[in-house]
Coordinates of C-alpha atoms and ligand atoms in Angstrom, one line a residue:
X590 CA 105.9 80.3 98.0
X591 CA 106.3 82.6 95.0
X592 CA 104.4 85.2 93.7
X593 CA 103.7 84.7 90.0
X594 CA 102.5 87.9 87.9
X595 CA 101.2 88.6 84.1
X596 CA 104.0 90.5 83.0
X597 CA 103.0 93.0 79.6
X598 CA 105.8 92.9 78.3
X599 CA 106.7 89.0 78.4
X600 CA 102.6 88.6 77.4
X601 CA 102.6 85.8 79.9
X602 CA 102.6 85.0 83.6
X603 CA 106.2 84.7 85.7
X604 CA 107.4 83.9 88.6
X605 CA 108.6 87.1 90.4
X606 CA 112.0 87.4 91.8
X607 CA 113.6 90.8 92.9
X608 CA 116.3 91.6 91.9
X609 CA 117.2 92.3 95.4
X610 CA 115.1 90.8 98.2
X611 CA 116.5 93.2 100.5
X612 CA 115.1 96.2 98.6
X613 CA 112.1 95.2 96.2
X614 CA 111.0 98.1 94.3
X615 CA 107.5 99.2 93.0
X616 CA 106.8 102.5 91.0
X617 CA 103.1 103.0 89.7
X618 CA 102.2 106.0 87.8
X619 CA 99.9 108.3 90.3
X620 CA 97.1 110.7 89.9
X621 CA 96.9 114.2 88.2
X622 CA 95.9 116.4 90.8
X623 CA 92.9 119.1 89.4
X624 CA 90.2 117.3 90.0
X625 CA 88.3 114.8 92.5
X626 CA 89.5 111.0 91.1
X627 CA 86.7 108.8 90.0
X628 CA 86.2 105.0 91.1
X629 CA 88.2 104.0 88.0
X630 CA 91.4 105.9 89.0
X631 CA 91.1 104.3 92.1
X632 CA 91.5 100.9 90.6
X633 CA 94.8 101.1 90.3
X634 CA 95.5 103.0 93.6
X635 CA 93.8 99.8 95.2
X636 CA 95.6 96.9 92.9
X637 CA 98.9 98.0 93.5
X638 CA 98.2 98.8 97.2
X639 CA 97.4 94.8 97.2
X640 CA 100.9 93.9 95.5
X641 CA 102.4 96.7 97.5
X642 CA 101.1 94.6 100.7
X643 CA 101.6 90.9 99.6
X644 CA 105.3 92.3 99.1
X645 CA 105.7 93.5 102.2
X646 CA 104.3 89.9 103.3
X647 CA 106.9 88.1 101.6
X648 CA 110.0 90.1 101.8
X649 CA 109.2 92.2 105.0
X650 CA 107.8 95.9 105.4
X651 CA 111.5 97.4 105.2
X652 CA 112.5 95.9 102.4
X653 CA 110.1 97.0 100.0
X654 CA 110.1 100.8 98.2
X655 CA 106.7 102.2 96.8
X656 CA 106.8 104.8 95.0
X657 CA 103.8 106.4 93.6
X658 CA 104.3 109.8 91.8
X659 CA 102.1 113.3 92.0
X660 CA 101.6 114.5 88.3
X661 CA 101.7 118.8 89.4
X662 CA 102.4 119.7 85.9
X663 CA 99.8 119.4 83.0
X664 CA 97.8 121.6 80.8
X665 CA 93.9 120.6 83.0
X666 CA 96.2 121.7 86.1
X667 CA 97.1 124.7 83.9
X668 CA 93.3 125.2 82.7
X669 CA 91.7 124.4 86.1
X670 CA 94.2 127.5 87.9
X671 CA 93.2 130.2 85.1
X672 CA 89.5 129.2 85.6
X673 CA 89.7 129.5 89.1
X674 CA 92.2 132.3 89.2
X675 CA 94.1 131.0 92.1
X676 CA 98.2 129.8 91.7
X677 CA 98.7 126.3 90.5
X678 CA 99.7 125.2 93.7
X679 CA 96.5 126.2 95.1
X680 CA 95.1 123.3 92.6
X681 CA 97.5 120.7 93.3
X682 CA 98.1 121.0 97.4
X683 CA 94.3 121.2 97.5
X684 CA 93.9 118.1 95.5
X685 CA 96.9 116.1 97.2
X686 CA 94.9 116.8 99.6
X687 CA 91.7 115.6 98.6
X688 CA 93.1 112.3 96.9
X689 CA 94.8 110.9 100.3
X690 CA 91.5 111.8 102.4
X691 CA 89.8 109.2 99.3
X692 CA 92.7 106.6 99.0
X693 CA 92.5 106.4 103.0
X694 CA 88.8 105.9 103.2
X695 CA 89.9 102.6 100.9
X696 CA 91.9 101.4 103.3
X697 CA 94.9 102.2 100.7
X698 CA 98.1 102.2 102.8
X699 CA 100.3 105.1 102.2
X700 CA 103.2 104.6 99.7
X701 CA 106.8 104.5 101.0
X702 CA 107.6 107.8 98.5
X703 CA 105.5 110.1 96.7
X704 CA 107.5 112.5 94.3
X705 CA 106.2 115.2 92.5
X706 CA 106.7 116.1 89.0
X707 CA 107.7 119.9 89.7
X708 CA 110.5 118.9 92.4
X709 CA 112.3 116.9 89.6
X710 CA 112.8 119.2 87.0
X711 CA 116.5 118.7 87.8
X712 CA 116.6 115.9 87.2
X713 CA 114.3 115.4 84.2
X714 CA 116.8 118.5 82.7
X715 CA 119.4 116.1 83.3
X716 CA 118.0 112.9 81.3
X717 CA 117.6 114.6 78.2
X718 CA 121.1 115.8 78.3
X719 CA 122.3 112.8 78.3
X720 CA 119.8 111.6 76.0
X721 CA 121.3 114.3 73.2
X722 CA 124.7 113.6 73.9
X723 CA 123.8 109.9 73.5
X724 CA 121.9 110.8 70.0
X725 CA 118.6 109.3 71.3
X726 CA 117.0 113.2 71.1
X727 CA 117.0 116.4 69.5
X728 CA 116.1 119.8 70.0
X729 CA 114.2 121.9 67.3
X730 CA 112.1 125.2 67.3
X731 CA 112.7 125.0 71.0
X732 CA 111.4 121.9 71.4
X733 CA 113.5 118.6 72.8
X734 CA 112.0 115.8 71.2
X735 CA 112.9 111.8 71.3
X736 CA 114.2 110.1 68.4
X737 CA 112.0 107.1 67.9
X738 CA 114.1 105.4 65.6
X739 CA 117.5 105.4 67.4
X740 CA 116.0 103.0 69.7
X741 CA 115.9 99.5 68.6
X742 CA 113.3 98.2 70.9
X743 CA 110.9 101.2 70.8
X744 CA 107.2 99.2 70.3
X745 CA 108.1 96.0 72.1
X746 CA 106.1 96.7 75.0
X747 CA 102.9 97.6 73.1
X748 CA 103.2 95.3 70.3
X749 CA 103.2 98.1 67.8
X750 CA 106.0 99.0 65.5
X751 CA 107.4 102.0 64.2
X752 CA 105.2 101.7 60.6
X753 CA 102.2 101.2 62.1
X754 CA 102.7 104.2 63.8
X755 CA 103.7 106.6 60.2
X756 CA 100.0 105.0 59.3
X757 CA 98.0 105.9 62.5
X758 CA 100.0 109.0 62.8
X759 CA 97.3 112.3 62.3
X760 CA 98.0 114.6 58.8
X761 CA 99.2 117.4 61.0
X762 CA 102.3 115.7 62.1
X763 CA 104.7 118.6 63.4
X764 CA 107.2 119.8 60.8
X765 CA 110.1 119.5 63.4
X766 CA 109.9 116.0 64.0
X767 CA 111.8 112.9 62.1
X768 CA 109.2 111.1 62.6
X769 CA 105.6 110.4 63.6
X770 CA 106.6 109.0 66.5
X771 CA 108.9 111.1 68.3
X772 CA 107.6 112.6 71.4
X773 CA 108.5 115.7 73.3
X774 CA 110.7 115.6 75.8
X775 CA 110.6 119.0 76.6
X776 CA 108.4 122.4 74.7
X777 CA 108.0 125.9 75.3
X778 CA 105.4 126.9 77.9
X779 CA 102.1 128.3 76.6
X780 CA 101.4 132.2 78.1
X781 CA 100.0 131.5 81.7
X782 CA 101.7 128.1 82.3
X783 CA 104.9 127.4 84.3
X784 CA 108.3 127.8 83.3
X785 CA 111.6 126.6 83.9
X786 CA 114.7 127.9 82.2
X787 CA 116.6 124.7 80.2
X788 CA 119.6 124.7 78.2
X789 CA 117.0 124.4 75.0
X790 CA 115.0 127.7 75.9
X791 CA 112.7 127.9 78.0
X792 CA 109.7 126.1 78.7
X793 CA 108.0 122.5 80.6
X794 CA 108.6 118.7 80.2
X795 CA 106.8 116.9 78.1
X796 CA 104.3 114.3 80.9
X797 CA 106.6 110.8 79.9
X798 CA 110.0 112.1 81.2
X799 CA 108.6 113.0 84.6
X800 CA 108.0 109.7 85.1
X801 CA 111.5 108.5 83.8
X802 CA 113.1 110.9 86.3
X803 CA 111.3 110.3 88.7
X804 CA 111.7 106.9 89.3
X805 CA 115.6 107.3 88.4
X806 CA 115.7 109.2 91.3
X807 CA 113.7 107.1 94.1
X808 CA 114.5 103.8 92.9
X809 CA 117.1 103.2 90.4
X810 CA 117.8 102.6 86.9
X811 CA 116.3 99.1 86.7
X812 CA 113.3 98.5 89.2
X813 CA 111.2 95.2 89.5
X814 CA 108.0 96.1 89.3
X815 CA 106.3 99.1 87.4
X816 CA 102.5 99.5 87.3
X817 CA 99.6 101.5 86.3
X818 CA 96.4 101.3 84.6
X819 CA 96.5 99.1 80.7
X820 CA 95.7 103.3 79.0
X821 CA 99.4 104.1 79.4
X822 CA 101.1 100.9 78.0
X823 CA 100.9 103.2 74.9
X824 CA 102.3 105.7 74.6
X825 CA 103.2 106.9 78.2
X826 CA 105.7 103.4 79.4
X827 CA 106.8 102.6 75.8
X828 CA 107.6 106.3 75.9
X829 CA 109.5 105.9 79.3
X830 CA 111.3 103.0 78.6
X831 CA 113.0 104.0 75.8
X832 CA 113.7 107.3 77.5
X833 CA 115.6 105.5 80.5
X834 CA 116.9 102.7 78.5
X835 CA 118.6 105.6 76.4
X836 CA 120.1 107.4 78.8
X837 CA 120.8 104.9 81.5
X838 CA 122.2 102.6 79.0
X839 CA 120.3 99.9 80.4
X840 CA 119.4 96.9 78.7
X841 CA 116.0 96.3 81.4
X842 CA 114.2 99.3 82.7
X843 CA 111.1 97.5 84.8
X844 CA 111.8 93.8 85.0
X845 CA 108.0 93.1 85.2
X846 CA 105.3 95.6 83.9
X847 CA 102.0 95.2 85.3
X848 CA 98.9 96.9 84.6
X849 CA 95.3 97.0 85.3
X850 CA 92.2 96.7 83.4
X851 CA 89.7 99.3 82.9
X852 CA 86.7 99.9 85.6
X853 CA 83.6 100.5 82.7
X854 CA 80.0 101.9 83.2
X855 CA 77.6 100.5 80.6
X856 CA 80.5 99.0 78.7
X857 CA 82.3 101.8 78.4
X858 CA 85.6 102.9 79.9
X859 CA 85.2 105.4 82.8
X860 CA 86.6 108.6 82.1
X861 CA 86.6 111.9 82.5
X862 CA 86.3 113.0 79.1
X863 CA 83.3 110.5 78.7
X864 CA 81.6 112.3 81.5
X865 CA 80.6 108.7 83.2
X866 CA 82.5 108.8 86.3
X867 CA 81.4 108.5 89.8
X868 CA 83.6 110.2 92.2
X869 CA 85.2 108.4 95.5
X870 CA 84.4 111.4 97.5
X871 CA 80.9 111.2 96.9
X872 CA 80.4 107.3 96.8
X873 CA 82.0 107.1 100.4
X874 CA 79.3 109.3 101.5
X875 CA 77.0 106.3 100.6
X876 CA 78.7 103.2 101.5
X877 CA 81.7 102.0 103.3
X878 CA 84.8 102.7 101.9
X879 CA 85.6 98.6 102.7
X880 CA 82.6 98.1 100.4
X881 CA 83.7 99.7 97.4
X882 CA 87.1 98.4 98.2
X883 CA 85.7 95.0 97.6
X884 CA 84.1 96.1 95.1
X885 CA 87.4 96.8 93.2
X886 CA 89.3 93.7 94.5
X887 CA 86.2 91.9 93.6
X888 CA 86.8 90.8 89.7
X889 CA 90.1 89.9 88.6
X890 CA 93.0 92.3 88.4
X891 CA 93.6 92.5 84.4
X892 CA 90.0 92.1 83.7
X893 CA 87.7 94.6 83.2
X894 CA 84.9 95.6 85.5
X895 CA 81.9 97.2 85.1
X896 CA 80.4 99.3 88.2
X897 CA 76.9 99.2 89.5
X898 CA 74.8 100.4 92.0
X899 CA 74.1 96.3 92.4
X900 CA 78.4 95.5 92.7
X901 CA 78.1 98.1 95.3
X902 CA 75.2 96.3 97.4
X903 CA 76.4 92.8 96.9
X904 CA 79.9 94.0 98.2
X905 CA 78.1 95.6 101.3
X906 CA 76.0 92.1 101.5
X907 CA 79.5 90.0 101.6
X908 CA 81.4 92.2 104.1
X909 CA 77.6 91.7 105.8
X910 CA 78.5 88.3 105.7
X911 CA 81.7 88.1 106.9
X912 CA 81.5 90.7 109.6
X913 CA 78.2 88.9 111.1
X914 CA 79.9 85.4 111.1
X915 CA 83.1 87.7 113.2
X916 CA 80.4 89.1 115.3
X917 CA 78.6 85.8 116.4
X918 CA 81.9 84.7 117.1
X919 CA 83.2 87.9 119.7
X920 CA 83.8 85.6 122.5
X921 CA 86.1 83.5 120.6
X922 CA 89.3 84.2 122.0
X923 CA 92.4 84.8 119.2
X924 CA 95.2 86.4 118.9
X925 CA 95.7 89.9 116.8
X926 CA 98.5 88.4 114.6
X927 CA 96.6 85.6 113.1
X928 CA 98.6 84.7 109.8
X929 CA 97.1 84.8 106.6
X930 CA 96.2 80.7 105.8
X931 CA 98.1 79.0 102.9
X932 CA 94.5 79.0 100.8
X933 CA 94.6 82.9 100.7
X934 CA 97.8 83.1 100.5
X935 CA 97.9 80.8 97.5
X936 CA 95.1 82.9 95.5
X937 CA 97.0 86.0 96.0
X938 CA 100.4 84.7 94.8
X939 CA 98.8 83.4 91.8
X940 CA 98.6 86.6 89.5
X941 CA 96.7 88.4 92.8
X942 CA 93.7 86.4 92.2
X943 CA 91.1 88.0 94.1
X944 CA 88.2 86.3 93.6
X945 CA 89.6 83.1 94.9
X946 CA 90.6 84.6 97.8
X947 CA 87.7 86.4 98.3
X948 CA 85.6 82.9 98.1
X949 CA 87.9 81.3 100.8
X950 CA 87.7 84.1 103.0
X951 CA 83.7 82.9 103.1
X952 CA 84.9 79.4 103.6
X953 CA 86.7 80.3 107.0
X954 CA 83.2 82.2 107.8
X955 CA 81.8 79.1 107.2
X956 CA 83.7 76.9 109.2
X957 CA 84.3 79.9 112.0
X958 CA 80.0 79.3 112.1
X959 CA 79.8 75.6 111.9
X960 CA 82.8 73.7 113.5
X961 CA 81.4 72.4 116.9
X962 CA 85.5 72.3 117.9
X963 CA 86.4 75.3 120.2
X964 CA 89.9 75.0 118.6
X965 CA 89.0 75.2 114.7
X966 CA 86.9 77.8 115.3
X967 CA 89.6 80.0 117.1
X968 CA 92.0 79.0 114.5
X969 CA 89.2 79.9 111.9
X970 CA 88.4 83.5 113.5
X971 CA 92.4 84.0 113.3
X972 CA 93.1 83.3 110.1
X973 CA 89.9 85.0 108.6
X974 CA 91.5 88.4 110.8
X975 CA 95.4 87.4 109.4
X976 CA 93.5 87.0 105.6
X977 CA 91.4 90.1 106.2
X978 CA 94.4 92.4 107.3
X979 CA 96.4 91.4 104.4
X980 CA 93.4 92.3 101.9
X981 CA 93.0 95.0 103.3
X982 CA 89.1 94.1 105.0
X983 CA 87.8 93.2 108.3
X984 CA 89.9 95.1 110.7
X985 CA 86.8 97.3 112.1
X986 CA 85.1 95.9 115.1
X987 CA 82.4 94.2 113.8
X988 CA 79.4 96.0 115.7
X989 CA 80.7 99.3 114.6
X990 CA 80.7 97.7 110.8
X991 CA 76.9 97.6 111.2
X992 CA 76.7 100.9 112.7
X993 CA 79.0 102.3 109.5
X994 CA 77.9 105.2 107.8
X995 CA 76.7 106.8 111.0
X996 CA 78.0 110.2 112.4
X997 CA 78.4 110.6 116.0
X998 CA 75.3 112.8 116.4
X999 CA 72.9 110.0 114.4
X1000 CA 74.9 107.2 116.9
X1001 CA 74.1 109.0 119.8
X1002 CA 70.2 109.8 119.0
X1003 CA 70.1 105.9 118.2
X1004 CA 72.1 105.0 121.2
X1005 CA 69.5 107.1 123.7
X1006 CA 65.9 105.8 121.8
X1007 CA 66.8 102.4 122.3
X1008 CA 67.6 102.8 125.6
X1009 CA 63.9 104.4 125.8
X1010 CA 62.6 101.5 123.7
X1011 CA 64.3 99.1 126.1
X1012 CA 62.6 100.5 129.0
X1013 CA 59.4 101.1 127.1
X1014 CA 59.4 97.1 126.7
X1015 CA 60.1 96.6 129.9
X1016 CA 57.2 98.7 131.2
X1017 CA 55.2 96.4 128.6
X1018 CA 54.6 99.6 127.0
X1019 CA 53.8 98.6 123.7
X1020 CA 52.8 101.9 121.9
X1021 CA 55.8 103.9 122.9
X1022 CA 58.0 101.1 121.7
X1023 CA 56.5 101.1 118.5
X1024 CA 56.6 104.8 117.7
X1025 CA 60.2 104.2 118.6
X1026 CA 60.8 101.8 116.4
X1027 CA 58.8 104.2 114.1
X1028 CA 61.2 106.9 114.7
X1029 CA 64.3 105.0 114.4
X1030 CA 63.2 104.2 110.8
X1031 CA 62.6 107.5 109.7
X1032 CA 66.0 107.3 110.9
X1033 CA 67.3 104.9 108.2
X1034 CA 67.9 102.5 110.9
X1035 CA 67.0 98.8 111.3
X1036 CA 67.1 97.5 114.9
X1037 CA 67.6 93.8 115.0
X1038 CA 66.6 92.6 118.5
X1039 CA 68.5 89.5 120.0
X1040 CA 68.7 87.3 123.4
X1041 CA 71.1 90.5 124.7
X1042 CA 69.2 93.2 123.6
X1043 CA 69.5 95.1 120.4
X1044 CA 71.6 96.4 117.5
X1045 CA 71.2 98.3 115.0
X1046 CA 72.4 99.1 111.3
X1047 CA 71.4 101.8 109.0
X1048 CA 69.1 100.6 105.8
X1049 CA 71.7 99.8 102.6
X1050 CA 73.2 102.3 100.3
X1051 CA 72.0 105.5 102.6
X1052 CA 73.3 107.4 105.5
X1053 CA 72.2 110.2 107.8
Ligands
AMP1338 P1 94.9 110.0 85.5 O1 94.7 110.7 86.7 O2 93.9 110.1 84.4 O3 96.3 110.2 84.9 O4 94.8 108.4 85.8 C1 95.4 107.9 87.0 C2 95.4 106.4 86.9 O5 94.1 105.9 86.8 C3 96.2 105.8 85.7 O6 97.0 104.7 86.1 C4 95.1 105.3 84.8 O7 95.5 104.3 84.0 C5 94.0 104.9 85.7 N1 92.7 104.9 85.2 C6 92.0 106.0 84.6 N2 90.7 105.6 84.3 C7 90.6 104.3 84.6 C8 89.5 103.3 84.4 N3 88.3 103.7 83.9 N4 89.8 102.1 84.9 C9 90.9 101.7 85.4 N5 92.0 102.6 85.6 C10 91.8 103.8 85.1
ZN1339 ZN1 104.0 107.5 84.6

């Protein structure tokens, strides 16, 4: 059994192997927290919560270290505090906040570490010492910036070499700096923004070395795995590697970089400077947070998707499926720790290939529906559970799946009429059952009467 991933920087799919199966370690880049994250930042929260599990699966929950990083310094933190005239940390604790209400609602697991950029200034100080004493950097009109072309390798990751760069470069290329390329490391703070005192004047890091320092100081030098969306293979981890490479004097930063294609609307990227984003704290008002988490898991990985109202509904229809086949079957006796089968199993290994596993997680449905023999149909309701938990899905009872989206005052006014439209049948009352069924309508709900009595969902796509 090995896990085989696309790696960016070999341009081609490998077989993974830790460096140390006793401590695998994962660092993706994390969110900027000023502002509510849209679906598409959640793509990679939910891809790399996926590796993040199918690691634990193979090396044990111990043994692996996630780190996923808090950006609390930028200029749209900056921006958004002077708007709202409140401290900076108001704007970041608030949206910490915020981020792990919306990363739990999509069933994202917590990672092991989560550093922030301002409690690493230290340590960030530290790298770019070493990085001038090593002559990778220099400082100039109080600026630390890196130098591009002491570093042999600097363009490997993004295919894009130091020329190409003089050519894209803009015409108002800062006077200070040898060359287009070079990036800051470290500047002078703008009037209003934080500062920290550094050996070059005083003043803020640039956003690449927070990165670097931070995951020199959870993980190590060299890590396995490093991740985030495919917008900062350039310039943000070309940037980092040659920054830790530098100063570590390592010859491998990440042994494996992997990175996530874009979620688009209409063809286009989702972004916030586009203005077409749909926030994950309004669209879990709408639908389950499992839906849109199939949603996300539902294409492949590196490929792009594009989001619609329709993925949304056809995501609610599948977990539908799945959930009804789970609920047909409540009498079927398993136990909780069902294992994952080989067929999911294989999918994931092979570059995390959701879609497959997705479709096999229909074909235990099937045969959970189907097989006349008691003991296939146990083992099918097992490993659909085992599959489920790994992915992430299915782990709700599946009644209260098809009451989701209800509050406990809506459950409780449905609960009570059809306990009046029970009676109301009973009695052979047919006009008070009807303006029951009436009411529960206008409720958004759909009863579904069976040989037991009734249940209930609300109507797709709505709540309340
Ligand atoms: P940001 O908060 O903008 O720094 O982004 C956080 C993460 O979301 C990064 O890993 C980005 O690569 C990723 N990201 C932003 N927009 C999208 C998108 N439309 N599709 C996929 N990933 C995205
Ligand atoms: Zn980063």
């Amino acid at each position: 059994m090995t896990l085989v991933l696309h790696d960016t920087l070999a341009r081609e799919k490998r077989p993974f192997e830790p460096a140390d199966p006793g401590r695998v370690t994962l660092y993706v880049c994390g969110p900027t927290v000023y502002n509510y994250a849209h679906i598409g930042n959640a793509r990679p929260a939910v891809v790399f919560d996926l590796l993040f599990r199918v690691l634990r699966r193979l090396y044990g929950e111990d043994q692996v270290v996630y780190a996923r990083n808090i950006t609390d310094v930028d200029d749209k933190i900056n921006q958004a505090a002077i708007d709202q005239d409140v401290e900076i940390g108001a704007i970041t604790d608030k949206f910490t906040a915020i981020y792990h209400q919306d990363m739990d609602a999509l069933g994202v697991l917590r990672p092991t570490l989560e550093p922030r950029a301002t409690a690493h200034i230290g340590e960030m100080l530290v790298l770019i010492g070493k990085l001038i004493e090593g002559g990778s950097a220099y400082a100039a009109e109080g600026h630390v910036l890196f130098d591009t072309q002491s570093f042999a390798d600097y363009g490997k990751l993004s295919g894009r070499s130091l020329d190409d760069m003089i050519a894209g470069a803009r015409v108002e290329v800062a006077p200070y700096k040898r060359h287009p390329a070079d990036f800051v490391l470290w500047k002078p703070s703008k009037a209003g923004e934080p500062v920290w005192d550094s050996p070059w004047g005083a003043g803020r890091p640039g956003w690449h070395i927070e990165c670097s320092a931070m995951v020199g100081k959870t993980l190590g030098d060299t890590i396995d795995i490093h991740g985030g969306g495919h917008d900062l293979i350039f310039p943000h981890h070309e940037n980092e590697i040659a920054q830790s490479r530098c100063a570590d004097h390592t010859p491998v930063y990440a042994r494996y970089w992997v990175h996530n294609g874009f979620l688009t609307m209409d063809a286009e990227k989702m972004s916030k400077s586009l203005g077409n984003v749909k926030l994950v704290h309004e669209l879990i008002k709408r639908a389950p947070g499992e839906a849109l988490r199939w949603a996300l898991l539902s294409g492949h990985y590196r490929a792009p998707l594009d989001w619609t109202d329709e993925l949304i509904a056809q995501s609610r229809k599948s977990l539908d499926r799945l959930y009804g086949a789970l609920k047909r079957a409540l009498d079927v006796d398993v136990d909780l720790g069902g294992e994952p089968p080989p067929t999911v199993l294989d999918a994931l290994l092979d570059d995390l290939n959701t879609p497959r596993a997705m479709a096999e997680l229909f074909a235990l449905a099937k045969t959970l529906e189907t097989s006349e023999d008691a003991s296939e149909r146990q083992a099918a309701k097992s490993a659909l559970l085992g599959a489920g938990r790994l992915l992430g899905f299915l782990q709700q009872d599946p009644i209260a799946w098809f009451e989701g989206g209800a509050d406990a005052g809506l459950k409780a006014k449905v609960e009570a009429l059809l306990v009046e439209r029970f009676a109301a049948r009973q009695a052979k009352d047919w006009a008070t059952a009807d303006r029951i069924r009436d009411e529960l309508n206008a409720l958004n709900v759909v009863v579904m009467d069976n040989a037991e009595g009734a249940t209930w969902r609300l109507k797709d796509g709505e709540t309340k």
